[in-house]
CSV table of C-alpha atoms and ligand atoms in Angstrom, one decimal:
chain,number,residue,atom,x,y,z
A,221,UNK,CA,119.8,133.5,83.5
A,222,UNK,CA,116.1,134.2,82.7
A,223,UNK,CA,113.6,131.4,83.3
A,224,UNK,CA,113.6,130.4,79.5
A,225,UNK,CA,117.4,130.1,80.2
A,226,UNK,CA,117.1,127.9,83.2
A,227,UNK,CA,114.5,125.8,81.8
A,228,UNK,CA,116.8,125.0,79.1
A,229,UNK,CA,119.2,124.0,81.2
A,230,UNK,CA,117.3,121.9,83.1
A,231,UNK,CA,116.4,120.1,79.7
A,232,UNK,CA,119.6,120.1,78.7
A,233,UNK,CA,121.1,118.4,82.2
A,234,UNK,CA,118.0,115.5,81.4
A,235,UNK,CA,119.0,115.0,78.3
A,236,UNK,CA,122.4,113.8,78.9
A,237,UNK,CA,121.1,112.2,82.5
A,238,UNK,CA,119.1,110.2,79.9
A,239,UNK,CA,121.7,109.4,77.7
A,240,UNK,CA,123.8,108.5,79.9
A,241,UNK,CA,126.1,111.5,79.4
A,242,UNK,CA,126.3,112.6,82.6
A,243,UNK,CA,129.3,115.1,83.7
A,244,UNK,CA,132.0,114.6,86.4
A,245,UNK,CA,130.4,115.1,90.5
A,246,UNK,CA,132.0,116.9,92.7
A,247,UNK,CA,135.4,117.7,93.8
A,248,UNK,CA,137.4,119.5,97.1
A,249,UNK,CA,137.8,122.4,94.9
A,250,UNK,CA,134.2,122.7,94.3
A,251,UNK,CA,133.1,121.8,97.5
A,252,UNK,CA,135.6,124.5,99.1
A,253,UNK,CA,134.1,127.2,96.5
A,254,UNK,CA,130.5,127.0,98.3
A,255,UNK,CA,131.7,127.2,102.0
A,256,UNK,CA,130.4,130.8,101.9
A,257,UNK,CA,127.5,130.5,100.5
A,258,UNK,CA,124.9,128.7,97.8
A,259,UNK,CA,123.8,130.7,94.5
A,260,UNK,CA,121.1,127.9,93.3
A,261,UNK,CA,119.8,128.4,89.9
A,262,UNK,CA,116.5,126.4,90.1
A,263,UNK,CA,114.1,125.6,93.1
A,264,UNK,CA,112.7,121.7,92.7
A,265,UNK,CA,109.9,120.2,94.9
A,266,UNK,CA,109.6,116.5,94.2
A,267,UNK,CA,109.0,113.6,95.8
A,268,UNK,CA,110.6,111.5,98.3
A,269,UNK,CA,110.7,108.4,96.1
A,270,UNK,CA,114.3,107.2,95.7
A,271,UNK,CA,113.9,107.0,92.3
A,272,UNK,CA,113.2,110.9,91.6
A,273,UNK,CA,116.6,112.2,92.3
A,274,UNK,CA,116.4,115.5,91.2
A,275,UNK,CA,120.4,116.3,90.9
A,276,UNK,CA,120.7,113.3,89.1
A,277,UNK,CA,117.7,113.6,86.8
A,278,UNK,CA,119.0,117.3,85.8
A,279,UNK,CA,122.6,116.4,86.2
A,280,UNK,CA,123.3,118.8,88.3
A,281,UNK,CA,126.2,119.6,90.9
A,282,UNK,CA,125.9,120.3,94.2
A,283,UNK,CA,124.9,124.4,95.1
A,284,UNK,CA,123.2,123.9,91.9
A,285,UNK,CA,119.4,123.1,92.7
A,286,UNK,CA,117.7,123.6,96.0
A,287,UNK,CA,115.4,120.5,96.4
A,288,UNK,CA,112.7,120.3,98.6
A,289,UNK,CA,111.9,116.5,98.7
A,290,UNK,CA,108.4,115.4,100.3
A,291,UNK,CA,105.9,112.6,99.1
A,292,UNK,CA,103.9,113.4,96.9
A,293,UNK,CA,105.3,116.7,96.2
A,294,UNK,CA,103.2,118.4,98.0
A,295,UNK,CA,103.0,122.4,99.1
A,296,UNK,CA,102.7,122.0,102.9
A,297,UNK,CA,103.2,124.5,105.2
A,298,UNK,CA,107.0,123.2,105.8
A,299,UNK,CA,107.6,122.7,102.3
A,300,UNK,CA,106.2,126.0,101.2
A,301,UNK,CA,108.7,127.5,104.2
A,302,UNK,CA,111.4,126.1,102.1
A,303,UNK,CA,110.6,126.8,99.3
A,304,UNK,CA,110.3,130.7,100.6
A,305,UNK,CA,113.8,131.0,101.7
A,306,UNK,CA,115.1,130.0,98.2
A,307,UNK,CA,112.9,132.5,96.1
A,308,UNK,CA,113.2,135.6,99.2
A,309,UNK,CA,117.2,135.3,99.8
A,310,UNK,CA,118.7,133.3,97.2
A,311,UNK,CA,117.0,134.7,93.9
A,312,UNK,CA,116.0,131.6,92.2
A,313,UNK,CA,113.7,132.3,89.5
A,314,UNK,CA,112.4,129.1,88.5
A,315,UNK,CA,110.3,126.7,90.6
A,316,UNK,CA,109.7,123.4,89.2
A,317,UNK,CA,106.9,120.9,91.1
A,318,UNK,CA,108.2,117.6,89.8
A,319,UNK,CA,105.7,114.3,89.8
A,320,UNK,CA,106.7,110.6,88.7
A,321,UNK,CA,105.2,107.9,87.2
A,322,UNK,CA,103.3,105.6,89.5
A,323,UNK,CA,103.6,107.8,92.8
A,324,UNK,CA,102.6,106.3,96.0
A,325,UNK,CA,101.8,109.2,97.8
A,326,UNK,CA,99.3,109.7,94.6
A,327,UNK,CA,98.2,106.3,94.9
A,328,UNK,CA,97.6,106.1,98.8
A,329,UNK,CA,95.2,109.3,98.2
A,330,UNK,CA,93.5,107.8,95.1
A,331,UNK,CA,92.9,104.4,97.1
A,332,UNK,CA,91.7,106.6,100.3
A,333,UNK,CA,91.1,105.3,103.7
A,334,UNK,CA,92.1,106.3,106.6
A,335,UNK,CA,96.0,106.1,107.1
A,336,UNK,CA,96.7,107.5,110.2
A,337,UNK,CA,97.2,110.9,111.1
A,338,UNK,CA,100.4,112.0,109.2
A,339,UNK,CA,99.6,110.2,106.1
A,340,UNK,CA,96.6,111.5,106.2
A,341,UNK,CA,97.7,115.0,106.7
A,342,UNK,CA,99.7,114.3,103.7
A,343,UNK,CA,97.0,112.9,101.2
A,344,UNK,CA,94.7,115.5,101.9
A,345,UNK,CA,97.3,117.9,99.9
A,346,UNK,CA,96.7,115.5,97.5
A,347,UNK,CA,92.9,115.1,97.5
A,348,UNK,CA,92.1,118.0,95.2
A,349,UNK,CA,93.3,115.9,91.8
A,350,UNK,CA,91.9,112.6,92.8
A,351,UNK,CA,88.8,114.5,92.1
A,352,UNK,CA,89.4,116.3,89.5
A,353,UNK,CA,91.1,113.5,87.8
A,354,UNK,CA,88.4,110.9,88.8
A,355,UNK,CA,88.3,108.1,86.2
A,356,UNK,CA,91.2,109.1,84.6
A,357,UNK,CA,94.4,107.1,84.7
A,358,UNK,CA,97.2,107.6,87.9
A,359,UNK,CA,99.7,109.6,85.5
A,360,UNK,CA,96.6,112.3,84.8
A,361,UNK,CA,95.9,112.5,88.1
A,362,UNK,CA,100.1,113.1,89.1
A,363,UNK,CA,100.1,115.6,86.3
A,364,UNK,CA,97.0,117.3,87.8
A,365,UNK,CA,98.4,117.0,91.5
A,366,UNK,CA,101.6,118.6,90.5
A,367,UNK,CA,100.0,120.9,88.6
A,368,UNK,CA,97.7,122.1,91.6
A,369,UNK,CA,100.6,122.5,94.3
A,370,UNK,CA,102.1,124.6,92.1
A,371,UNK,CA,99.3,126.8,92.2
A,372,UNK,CA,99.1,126.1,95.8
A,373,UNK,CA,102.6,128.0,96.7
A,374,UNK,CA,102.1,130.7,95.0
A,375,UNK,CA,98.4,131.2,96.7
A,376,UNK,CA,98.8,129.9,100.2
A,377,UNK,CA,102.3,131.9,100.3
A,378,UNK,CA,102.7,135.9,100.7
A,379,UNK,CA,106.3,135.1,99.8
A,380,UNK,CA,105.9,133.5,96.6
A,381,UNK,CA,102.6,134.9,95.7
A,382,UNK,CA,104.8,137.9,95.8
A,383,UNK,CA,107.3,137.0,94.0
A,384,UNK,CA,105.2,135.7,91.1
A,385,UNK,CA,103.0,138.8,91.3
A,386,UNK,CA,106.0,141.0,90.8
A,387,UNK,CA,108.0,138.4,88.0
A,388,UNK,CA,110.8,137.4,90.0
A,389,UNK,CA,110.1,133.8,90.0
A,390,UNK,CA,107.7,131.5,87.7
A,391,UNK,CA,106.5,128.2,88.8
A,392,UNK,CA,106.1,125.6,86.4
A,393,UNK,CA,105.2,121.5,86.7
A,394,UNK,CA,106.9,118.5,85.6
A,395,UNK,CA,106.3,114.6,84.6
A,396,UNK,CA,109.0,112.9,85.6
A,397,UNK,CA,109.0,109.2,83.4
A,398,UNK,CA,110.7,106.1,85.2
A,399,UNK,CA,111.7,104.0,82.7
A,400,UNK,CA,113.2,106.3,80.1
A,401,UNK,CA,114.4,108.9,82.7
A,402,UNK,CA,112.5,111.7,80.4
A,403,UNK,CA,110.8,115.2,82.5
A,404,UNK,CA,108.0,116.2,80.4
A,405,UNK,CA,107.5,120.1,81.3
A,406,UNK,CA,103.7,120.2,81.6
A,407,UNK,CA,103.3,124.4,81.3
B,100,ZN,ZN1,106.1,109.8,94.7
């Protein structure tokens, strides 16, 4: 699959997840067909929120979609480490960095403070788009936060910096909406 390929996939998988369409889980036969080994078609960085379940949002089975789940969606150093064992050994070509509607990782960094030091260590990922999106409404600033980390991997990673360099993976962001269960690809 190319990444127009996978994209449509993706859209296709939320389109039944929000029509309540979804297709059968998993079985013993497919859970016995990836003992020796996982052939992901999509890489996802979202958020911890229980709410943003991206194999559920996508419908998706397992071995389909290696997630990387971390408030706020952010590109931290573990993240990013993730995320570079997906694009260098398992070929996925398509990374999507997935906000949500009313994020409270988003929220924590727009209302500031000090939070202690591993909240803190996480809003600061976040601190670039509460600037830029400085009185504009949470969603901008989610879009423009998810927008930035996916900048963010492919700059503060040789791996995926690579990888994008040389076209074997494309990075693209994502609005996830609560209520009606719709992504909105932003790029
Ligand atoms: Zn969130």
């Amino acid at each position: 699959m190319n990444v127009q390929e996978i994209q449509e996939r993706l859209k296709e998988g939320n389109k039944r997840y929000v029509e309540d369409k979804e297709n059968p889980t998993s079985d013993q036969g497919l859970r016995n067909s990836l003992t020796g080994g996982q052939q992901p078609f999509a890489i996802i960085l979202s958020c911890a929120d229980s709410r943003v379940v991206p194999e559920m949002i996508f419908d998706c089975n397992i071995g389909e979609l290696f997630v990387v789940r971390v408030a706020g969606n952010i590109a931290n150093m573990s993240s990013m480490a993730s995320i570079e064992y997906a694009v260098a050994h398992l070929n996925c070509k398509l990374i999507l960095v997935l906000g949500h509607e009313s994020c409270g990782a988003v929220t924590a960094a727009v209302n500031g403070g000090d939070n202690g030091p591993n909240l803190n260590h996480l809003v600061d990922h976040i601190t670039d788009a509460v600037q830029a999106g400085e009185g504009k409404e949470l969603a901008e600033v989610i879009k423009i936060n998810a927008a930035n980390n996916a900048k963010t991997l492919a700059s503060n990673s040789q791996i995926i910096g690579d990888a994008v360099a040389n076209n074997k993976v494309e990075i693209k962001s994502g609005y996830y909406n609560l209520g009606s269960g719709v992504v909105d690809f932003l790029d």
